[in-house]
Coordinates of C-alpha atoms (C1' of nucleotides) in Angstrom, one line a residue:
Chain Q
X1 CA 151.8 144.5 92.0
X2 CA 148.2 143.3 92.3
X3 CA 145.5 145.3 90.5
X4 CA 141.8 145.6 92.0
X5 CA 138.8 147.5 91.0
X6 CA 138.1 151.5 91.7
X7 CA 136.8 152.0 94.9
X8 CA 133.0 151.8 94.7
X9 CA 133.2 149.6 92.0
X10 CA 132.0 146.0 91.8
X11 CA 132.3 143.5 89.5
X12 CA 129.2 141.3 88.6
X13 CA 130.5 137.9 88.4
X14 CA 129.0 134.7 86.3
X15 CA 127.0 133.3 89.9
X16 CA 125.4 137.2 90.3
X17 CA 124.7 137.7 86.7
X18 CA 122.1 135.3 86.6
X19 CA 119.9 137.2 88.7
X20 CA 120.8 140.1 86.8
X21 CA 119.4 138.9 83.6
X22 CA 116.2 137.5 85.3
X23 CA 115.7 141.3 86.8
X24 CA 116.3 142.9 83.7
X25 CA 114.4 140.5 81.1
X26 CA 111.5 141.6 83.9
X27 CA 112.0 144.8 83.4
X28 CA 112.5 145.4 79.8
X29 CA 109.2 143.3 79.9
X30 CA 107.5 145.9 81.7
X31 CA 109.0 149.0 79.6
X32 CA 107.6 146.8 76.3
X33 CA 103.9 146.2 77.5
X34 CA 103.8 150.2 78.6
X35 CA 105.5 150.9 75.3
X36 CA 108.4 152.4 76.1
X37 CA 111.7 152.2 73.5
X38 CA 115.1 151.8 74.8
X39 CA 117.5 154.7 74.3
X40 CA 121.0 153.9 74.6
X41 CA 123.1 157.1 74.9
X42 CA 127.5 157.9 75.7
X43 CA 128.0 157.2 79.4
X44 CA 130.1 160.6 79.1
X45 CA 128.5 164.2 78.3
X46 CA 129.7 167.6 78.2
X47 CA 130.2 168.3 81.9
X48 CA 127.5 171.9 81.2
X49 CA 124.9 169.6 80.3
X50 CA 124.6 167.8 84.0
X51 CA 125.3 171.3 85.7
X52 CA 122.8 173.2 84.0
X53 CA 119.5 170.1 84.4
X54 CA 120.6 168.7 87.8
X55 CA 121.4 172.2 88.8
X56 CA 125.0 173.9 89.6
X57 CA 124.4 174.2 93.9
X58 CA 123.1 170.1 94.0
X59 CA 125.3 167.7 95.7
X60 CA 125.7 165.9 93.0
X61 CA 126.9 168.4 90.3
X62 CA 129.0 170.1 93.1
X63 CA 131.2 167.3 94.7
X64 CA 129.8 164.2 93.6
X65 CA 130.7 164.2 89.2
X66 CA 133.2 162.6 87.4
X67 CA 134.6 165.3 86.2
X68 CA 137.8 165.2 83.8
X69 CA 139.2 167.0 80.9
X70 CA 140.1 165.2 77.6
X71 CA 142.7 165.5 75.8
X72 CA 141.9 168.7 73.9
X73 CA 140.6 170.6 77.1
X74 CA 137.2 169.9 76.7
X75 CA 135.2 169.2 80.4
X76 CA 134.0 165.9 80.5
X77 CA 131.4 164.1 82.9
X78 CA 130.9 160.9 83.4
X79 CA 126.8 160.7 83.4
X80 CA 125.4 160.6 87.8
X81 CA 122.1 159.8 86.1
X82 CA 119.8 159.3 83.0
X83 CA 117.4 162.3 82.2
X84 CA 120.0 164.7 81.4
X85 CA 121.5 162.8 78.6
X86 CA 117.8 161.4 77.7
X87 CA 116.9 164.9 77.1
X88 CA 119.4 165.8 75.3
X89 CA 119.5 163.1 72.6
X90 CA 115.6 163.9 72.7
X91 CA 116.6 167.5 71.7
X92 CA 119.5 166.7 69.2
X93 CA 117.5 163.8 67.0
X94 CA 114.3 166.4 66.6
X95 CA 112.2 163.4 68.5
X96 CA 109.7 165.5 69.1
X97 CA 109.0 167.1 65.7
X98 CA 107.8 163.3 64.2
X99 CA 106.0 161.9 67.6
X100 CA 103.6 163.8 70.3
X101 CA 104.3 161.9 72.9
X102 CA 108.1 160.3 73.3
X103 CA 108.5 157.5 75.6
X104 CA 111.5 155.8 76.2
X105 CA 113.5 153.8 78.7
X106 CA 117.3 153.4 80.1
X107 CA 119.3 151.1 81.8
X108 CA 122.9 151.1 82.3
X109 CA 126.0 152.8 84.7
X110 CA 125.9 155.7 86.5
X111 CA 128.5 157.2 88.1
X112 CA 128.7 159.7 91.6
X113 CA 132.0 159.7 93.5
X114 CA 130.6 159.1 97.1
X115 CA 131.9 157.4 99.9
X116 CA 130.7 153.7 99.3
X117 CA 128.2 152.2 101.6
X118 CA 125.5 149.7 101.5
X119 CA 123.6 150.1 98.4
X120 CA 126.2 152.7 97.6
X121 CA 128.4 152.3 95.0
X122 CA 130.6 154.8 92.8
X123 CA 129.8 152.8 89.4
X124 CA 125.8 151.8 90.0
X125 CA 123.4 151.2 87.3
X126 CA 119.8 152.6 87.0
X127 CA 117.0 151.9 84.8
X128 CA 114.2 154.4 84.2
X129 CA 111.9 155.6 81.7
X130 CA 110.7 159.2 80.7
X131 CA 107.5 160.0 78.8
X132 CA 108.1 163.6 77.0
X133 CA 105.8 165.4 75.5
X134 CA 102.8 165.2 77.8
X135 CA 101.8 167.8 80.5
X136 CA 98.9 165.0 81.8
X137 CA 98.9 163.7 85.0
X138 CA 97.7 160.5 83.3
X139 CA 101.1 160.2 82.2
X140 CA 102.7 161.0 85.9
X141 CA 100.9 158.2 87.4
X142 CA 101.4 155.8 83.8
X143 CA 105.3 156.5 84.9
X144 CA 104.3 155.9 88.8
X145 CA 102.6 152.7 87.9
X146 CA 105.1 151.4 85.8
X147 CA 107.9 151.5 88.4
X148 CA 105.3 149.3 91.0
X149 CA 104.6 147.2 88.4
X150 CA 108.4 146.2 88.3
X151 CA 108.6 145.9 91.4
X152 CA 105.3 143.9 91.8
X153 CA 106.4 141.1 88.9
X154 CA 109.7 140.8 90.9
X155 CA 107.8 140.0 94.0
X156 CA 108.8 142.9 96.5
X157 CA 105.6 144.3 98.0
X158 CA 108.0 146.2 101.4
X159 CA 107.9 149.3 99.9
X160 CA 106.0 152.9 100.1
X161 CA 105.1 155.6 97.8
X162 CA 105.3 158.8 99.0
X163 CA 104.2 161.9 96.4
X164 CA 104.4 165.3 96.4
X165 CA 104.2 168.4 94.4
X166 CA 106.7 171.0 94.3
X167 CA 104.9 173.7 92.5
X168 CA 106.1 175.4 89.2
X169 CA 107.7 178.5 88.2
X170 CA 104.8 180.7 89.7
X171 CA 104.0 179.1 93.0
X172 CA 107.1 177.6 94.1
X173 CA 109.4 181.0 94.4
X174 CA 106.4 182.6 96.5
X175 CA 106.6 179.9 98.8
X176 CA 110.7 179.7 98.9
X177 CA 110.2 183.1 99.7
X178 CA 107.6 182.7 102.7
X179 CA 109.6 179.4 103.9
X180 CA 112.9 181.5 103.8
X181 CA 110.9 184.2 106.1
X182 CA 110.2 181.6 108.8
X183 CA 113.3 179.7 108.7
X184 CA 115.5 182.9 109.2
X185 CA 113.5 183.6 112.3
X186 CA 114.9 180.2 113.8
X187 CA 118.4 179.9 111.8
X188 CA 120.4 180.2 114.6
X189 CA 118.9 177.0 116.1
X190 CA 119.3 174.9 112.6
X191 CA 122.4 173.2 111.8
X192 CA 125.3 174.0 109.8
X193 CA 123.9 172.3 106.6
X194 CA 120.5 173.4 107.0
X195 CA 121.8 177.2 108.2
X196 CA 123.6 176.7 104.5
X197 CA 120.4 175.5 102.4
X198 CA 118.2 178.7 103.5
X199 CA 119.4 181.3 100.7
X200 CA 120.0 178.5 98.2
X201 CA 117.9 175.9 98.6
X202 CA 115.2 176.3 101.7
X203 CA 113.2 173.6 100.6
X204 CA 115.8 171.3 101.6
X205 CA 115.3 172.4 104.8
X206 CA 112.5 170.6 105.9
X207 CA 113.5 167.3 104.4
X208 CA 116.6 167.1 106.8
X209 CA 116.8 164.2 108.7
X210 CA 118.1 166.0 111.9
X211 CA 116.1 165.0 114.6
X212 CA 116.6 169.1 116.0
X213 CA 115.8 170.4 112.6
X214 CA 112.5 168.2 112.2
X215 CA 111.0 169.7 115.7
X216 CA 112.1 173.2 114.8
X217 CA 110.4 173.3 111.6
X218 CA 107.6 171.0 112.5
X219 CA 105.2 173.6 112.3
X220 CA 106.3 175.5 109.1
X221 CA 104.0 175.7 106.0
X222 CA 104.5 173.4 103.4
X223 CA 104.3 174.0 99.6
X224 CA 101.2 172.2 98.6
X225 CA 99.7 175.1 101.0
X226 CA 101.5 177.7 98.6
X227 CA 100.2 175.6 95.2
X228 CA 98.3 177.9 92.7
X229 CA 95.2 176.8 91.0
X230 CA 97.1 175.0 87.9
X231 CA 99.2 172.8 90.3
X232 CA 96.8 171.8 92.9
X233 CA 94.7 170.5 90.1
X234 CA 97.3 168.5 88.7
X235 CA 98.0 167.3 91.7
X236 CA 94.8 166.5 92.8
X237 CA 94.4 164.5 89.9
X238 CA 97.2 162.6 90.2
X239 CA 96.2 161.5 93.3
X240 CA 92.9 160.7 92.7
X241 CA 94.4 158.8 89.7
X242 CA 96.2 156.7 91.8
X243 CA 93.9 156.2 94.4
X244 CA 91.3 155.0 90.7
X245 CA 94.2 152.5 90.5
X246 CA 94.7 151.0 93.9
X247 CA 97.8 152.7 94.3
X248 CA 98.8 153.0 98.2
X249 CA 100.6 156.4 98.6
X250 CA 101.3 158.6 101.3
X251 CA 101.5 162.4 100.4
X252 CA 105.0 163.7 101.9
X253 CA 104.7 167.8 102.2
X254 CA 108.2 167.7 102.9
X255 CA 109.4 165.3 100.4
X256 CA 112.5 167.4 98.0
X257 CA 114.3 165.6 95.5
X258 CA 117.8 166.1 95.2
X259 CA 118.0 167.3 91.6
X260 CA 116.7 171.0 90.7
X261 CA 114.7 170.1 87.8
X262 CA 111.8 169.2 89.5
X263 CA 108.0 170.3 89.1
X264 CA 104.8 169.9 90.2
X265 CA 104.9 165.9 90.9
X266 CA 107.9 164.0 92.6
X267 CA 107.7 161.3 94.0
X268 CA 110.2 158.2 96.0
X269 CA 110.0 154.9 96.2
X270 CA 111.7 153.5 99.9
X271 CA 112.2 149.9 101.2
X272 CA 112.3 149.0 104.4
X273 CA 114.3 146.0 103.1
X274 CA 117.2 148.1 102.4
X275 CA 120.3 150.2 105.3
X276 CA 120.1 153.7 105.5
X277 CA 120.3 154.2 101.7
X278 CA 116.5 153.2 101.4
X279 CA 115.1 155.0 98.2
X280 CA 114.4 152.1 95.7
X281 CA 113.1 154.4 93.1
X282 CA 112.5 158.4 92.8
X283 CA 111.2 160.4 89.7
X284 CA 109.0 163.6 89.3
X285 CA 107.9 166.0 86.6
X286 CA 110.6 168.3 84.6
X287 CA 107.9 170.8 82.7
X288 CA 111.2 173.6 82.2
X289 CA 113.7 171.1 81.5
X290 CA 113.5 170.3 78.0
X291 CA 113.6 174.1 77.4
X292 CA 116.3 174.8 79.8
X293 CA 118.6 172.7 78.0
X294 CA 117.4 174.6 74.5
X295 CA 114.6 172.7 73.1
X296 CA 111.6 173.6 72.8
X297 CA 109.2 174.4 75.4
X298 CA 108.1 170.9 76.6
X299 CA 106.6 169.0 79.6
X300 CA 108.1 165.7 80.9
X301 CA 107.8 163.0 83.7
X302 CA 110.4 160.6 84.3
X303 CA 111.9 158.1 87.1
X304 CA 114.7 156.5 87.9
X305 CA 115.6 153.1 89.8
X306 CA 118.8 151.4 91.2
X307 CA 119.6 148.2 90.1
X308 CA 122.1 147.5 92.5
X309 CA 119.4 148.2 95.7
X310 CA 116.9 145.7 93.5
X311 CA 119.0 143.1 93.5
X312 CA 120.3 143.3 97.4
X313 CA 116.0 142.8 98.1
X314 CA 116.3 139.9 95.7
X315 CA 119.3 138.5 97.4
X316 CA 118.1 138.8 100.7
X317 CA 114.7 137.3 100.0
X318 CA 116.5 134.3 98.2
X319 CA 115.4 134.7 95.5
X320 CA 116.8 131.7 92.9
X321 CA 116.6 132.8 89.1
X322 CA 116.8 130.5 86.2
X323 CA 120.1 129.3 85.9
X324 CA 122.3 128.5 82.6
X325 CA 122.7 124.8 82.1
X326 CA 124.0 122.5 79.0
X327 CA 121.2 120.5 77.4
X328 CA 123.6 117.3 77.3
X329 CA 127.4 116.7 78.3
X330 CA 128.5 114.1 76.0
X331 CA 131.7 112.0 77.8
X332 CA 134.3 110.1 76.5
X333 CA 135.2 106.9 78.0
X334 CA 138.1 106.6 76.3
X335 CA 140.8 108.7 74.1
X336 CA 139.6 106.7 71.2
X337 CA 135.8 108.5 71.5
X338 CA 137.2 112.2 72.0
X339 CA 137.6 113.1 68.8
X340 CA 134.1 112.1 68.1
X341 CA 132.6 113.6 71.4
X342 CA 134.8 117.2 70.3
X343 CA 133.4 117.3 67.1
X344 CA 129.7 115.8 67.7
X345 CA 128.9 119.2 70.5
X346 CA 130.2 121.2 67.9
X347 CA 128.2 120.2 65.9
X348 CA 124.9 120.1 68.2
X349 CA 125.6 123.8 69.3
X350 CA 125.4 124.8 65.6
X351 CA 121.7 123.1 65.3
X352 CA 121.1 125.5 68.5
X353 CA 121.3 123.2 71.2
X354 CA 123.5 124.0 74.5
X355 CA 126.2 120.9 74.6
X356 CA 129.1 120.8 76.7
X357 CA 132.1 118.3 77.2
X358 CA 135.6 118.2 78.5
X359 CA 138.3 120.1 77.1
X360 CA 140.8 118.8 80.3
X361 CA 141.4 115.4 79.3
X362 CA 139.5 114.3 82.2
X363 CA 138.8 110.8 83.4
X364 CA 134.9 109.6 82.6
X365 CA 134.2 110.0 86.3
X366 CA 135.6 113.5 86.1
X367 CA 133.4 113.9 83.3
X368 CA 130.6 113.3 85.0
X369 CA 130.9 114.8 88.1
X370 CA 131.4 118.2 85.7
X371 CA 128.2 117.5 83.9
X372 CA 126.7 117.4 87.1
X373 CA 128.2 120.4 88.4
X374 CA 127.0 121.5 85.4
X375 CA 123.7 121.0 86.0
X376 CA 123.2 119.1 82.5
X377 CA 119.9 118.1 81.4
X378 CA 121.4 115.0 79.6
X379 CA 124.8 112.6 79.6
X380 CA 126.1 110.5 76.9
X381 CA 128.5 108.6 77.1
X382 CA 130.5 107.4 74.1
X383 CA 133.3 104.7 73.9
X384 CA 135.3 102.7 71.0
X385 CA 132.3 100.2 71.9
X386 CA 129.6 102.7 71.1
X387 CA 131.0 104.1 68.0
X388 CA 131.6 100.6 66.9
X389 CA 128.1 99.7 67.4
X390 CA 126.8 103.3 66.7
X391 CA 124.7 103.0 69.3
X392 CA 124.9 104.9 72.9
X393 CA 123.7 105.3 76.6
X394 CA 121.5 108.8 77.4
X395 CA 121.2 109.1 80.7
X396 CA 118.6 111.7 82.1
X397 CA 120.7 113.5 85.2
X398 CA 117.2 114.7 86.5
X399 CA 115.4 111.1 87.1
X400 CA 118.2 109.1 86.8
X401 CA 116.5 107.1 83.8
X402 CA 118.5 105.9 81.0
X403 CA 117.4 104.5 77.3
X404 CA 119.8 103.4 74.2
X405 CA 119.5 105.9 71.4
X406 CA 121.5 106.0 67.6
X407 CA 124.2 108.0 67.6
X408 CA 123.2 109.0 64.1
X409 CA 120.3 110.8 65.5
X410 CA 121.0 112.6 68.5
X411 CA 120.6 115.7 67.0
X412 CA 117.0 114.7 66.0
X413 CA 116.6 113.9 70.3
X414 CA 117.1 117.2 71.0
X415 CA 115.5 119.2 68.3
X416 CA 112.3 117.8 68.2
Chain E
rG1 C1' 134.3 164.7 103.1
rU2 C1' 133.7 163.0 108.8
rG3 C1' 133.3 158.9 112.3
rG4 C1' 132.8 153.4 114.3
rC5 C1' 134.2 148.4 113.2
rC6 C1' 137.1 145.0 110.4
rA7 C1' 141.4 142.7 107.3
rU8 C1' 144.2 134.7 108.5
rA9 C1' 143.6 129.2 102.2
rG10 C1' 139.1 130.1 96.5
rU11 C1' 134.9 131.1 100.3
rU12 C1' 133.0 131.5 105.5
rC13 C1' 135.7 131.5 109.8
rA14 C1' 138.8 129.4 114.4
rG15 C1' 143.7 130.6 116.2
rU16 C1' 144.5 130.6 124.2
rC17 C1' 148.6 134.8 128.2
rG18 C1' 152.9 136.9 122.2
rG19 C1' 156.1 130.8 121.9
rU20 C1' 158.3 126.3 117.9
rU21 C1' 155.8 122.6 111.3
rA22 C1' 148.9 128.5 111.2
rG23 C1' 143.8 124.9 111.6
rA24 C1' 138.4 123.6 110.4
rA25 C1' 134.2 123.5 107.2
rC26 C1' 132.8 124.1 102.4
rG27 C1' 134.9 124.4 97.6
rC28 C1' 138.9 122.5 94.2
rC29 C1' 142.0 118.0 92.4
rA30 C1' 142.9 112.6 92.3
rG31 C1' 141.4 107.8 93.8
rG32 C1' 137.7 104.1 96.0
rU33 C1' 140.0 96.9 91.8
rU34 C1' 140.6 98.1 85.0
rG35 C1' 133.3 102.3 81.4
rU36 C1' 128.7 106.4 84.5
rG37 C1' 127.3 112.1 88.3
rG38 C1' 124.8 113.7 93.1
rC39 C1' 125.6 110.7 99.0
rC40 C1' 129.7 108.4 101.6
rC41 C1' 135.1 107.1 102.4
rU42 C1' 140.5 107.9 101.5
rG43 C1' 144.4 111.0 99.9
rG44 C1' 146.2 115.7 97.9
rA45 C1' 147.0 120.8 96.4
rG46 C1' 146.3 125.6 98.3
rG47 C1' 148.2 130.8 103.1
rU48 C1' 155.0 135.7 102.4
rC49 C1' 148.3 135.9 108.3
rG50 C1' 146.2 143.3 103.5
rU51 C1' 151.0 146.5 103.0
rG52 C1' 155.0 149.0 105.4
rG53 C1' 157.3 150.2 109.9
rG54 C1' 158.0 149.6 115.4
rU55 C1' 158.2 146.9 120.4
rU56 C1' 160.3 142.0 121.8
rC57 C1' 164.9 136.7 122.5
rA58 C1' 160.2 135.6 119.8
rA59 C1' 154.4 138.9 116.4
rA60 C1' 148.7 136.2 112.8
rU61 C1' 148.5 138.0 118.1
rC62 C1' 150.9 144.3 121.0
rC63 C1' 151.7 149.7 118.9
rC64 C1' 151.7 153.3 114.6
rA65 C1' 150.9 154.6 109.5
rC66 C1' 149.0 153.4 104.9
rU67 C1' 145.6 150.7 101.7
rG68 C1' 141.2 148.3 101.2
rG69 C1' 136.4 146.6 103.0
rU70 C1' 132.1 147.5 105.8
rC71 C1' 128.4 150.3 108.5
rA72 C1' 126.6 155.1 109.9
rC73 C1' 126.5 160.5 109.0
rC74 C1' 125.8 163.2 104.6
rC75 C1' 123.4 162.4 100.0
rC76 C1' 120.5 159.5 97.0
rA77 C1' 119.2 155.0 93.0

RNA sequence: GUGGCCAUAGUUCAGUCGGUUAGAACGCCAGGUUGUGGCCCUGGAGGUCGUGGGUUCAAAUCCCACUGGUCACCCCA
């Protein structure tokens, strides 16, 4: 019987986590200088909470959840993204009642059963942000500028912004309603999944990727035509904001995101670095949300970012992070010196300094082949002769130079 | 959920028209005159050829199914 990870899961293993860190110390960097606070909430929620924000006739809430029941019945979902459960902890704790303005960030697993592809993956981890609280489109293009910035300090410039606004409450059912008009006259032509979306979902319409679709519907008005005054402000400000800001974007009139939850901005980041599975990053505005899910009344902006897509642009750019390497491997030349060598790293790690040595019995050339494998800074090499004469050899690995120090004060050596 | 391609040492891959003890490179282990890594040299370990069935005197090789991977559709991060 051999076991093996779910399908569509990964595991990260010690020579990919190192790149893992460097991208997420980078990140959580970011979040800190735009003040954001980490919220860390269950990777599991009450399966209503993910149908009612994402919304119930989304791909994702209807064939792509975790969905299970525990033991006592209850319908359980394993989380397919981060503002639902953001929300709702924002909702629970009363955050707004003590702060205007909340921002915080996530990052951690998300889970969609798909079919797994490049970029893909059934268990895949995200990291956003939401700022809640604030109706501004300052605060849609802080969010905007944020996500670039990560981007930027990681060194991936391939990308494009594309923005649009989806209207609110008022404007966006007129227009559904007008879009619905004009695609009915042409259903027959669309194909089965579009013929599908036009009652539901018409919007979606126009961001298929069928080449037929796209020339049928080539013509057909878009929603920032059907904006009222209050949206086609904001979003005129937004995009004057980024423009203030050196922000290259592209408006998309077509551009739908795949969650319901949506208003006025949304917005995607795409790679041309990346397969099929392009979008780097995606977020928008969620002004009913909090309210839907039975808070108060209040205006949001989030996004959302894979990890795993990140760090297939940092892989494929070769990108070498930091990696984890012992200060000094002390070797012992003969059985005599173990004990000593044992009990000397012990005690060097306690003062905080990163020693290593063999635990295999190892000859001293095995020794120091691992301390070179290792990648140690330092190698000392201690013998009946040296603790006789408590005096030893440190060789620098790096230049190859060596000097004699007192084996009474290595500790000092390192800690000054 | 649908389709294409793929599955041989730890890894990346060879393997002829089906033919006898399945190879290479890298990695790993041990040595290279009795105490110093990286390069080099020598030797060694390591594979029920994804699983199950079929065809055949004979299957890593041909056929079928399953499982997994991968890429695309779809969808999205």
């Amino acid at each position: 019987m051999n076991y093996r990870s779910i399908k569509g899961t990964k595991d990260i293993l010690p020579s990919e986590t190192p790149l893992w860190q460097y991208a997420e110390q980078i990140i959580r960097d970011v979040f800190r200088q735009f003040n954001y606070k980490e919220i860390r909430t269950p990777v599991f929620e009450t399966t209503a909470l993910f149908a009612r924000s994402i919304g119930e006739l989304t791909d994702i809430v209807g064939k792509e959840m975790y969905t299970f029941q525990d033991r006592s019945g209850d319908s359980i979902t394993l989380r397919p993204e981060g503002t639902a459960s953001a929300l709702r902890a924002y909702i629970q704790n009363n955050l707004g009642e003590s702060l205007p303005l909340s921002k915080v960030y996530y990052i951690g697993p998300m889970f969609r059963q798909e079919r797994p592809q490049a970029g893909r993956l059934r268990q895949f981890h995200q990291f956003g942000a939401e700022a809640i609280g604030s109706p501004t489109a300052e605060t849609d293009v802080e969010i905007i500028a944020m996500t670039l910035e990560i981007y930027k300090r990681l060194g991936i410039t391939n990308y494009t912004l594309q923005i649009n606004s989806v209207g609110d409450e008022e404007c966006r059912p007129r227009y559904k309603e007008v879009l619905r008009n004009e695609l009915l006259k042409i259903a027959d032509k669309l194909s089965g999944e579009s013929q599908k979306r036009i009652e539901q979902n018409p919007m979606r319409v126009l961001d298929s990727k069928d080449e037929n679709d796209k020339a049928l519907t080539a013509g057909m008005p878009l929603i920032t035509d059907y904006l009222n005054d209050e949206c086609q402000a904001h979003f005129e400000r937004v995009k004057s904001l980024l423009s203030a800001y050196s922000i290259p974007f592209t408006v998309n009139g077509r551009l739908v995101r795949g969650l319901d939850y949506y208003t006025k901005t949304a917005f995607e980041i795409t790679s041309t670095e990346l397969g099929s599975q392009d979008a780097l990053a995606g977020g928008g505005r969620y002004d009913l949300l909090v309210k839907e899910l039975g808070g108060k009344q209040t205006p949001g902006v989030g996004f959302a970012a894979g990890m795993e897509r990140l760090m297939m642009i940092l892989e494929k750019k070769g990108f070498q992070p930091p990696v984890q390497r012992p200060t000094v491997f002390l070797a012992a030349a003969d059985d005599k010196a173990r004990d000593w060598v044992l009990k000397t790293t012990m005690m060097l790690r306690t003062k905080g300094i990163a020693a290593e040595c063999d635990l295999l019995s190892r000859s001293l050339k095995s020794q120091m082949k691992e301390a070179d494998r290792q990648q140690a800074k330092y190698s000392l090499v201690v013998g009946s002769m040296e603790l006789e004469t408590g005096s030893a050899v440190l060789k620098n690995l790096t230049d190859h130079s060596q000097q004699q120090i007192q084996l009474g004060t290595i500790e000092q050596f390192f800690t000054r």
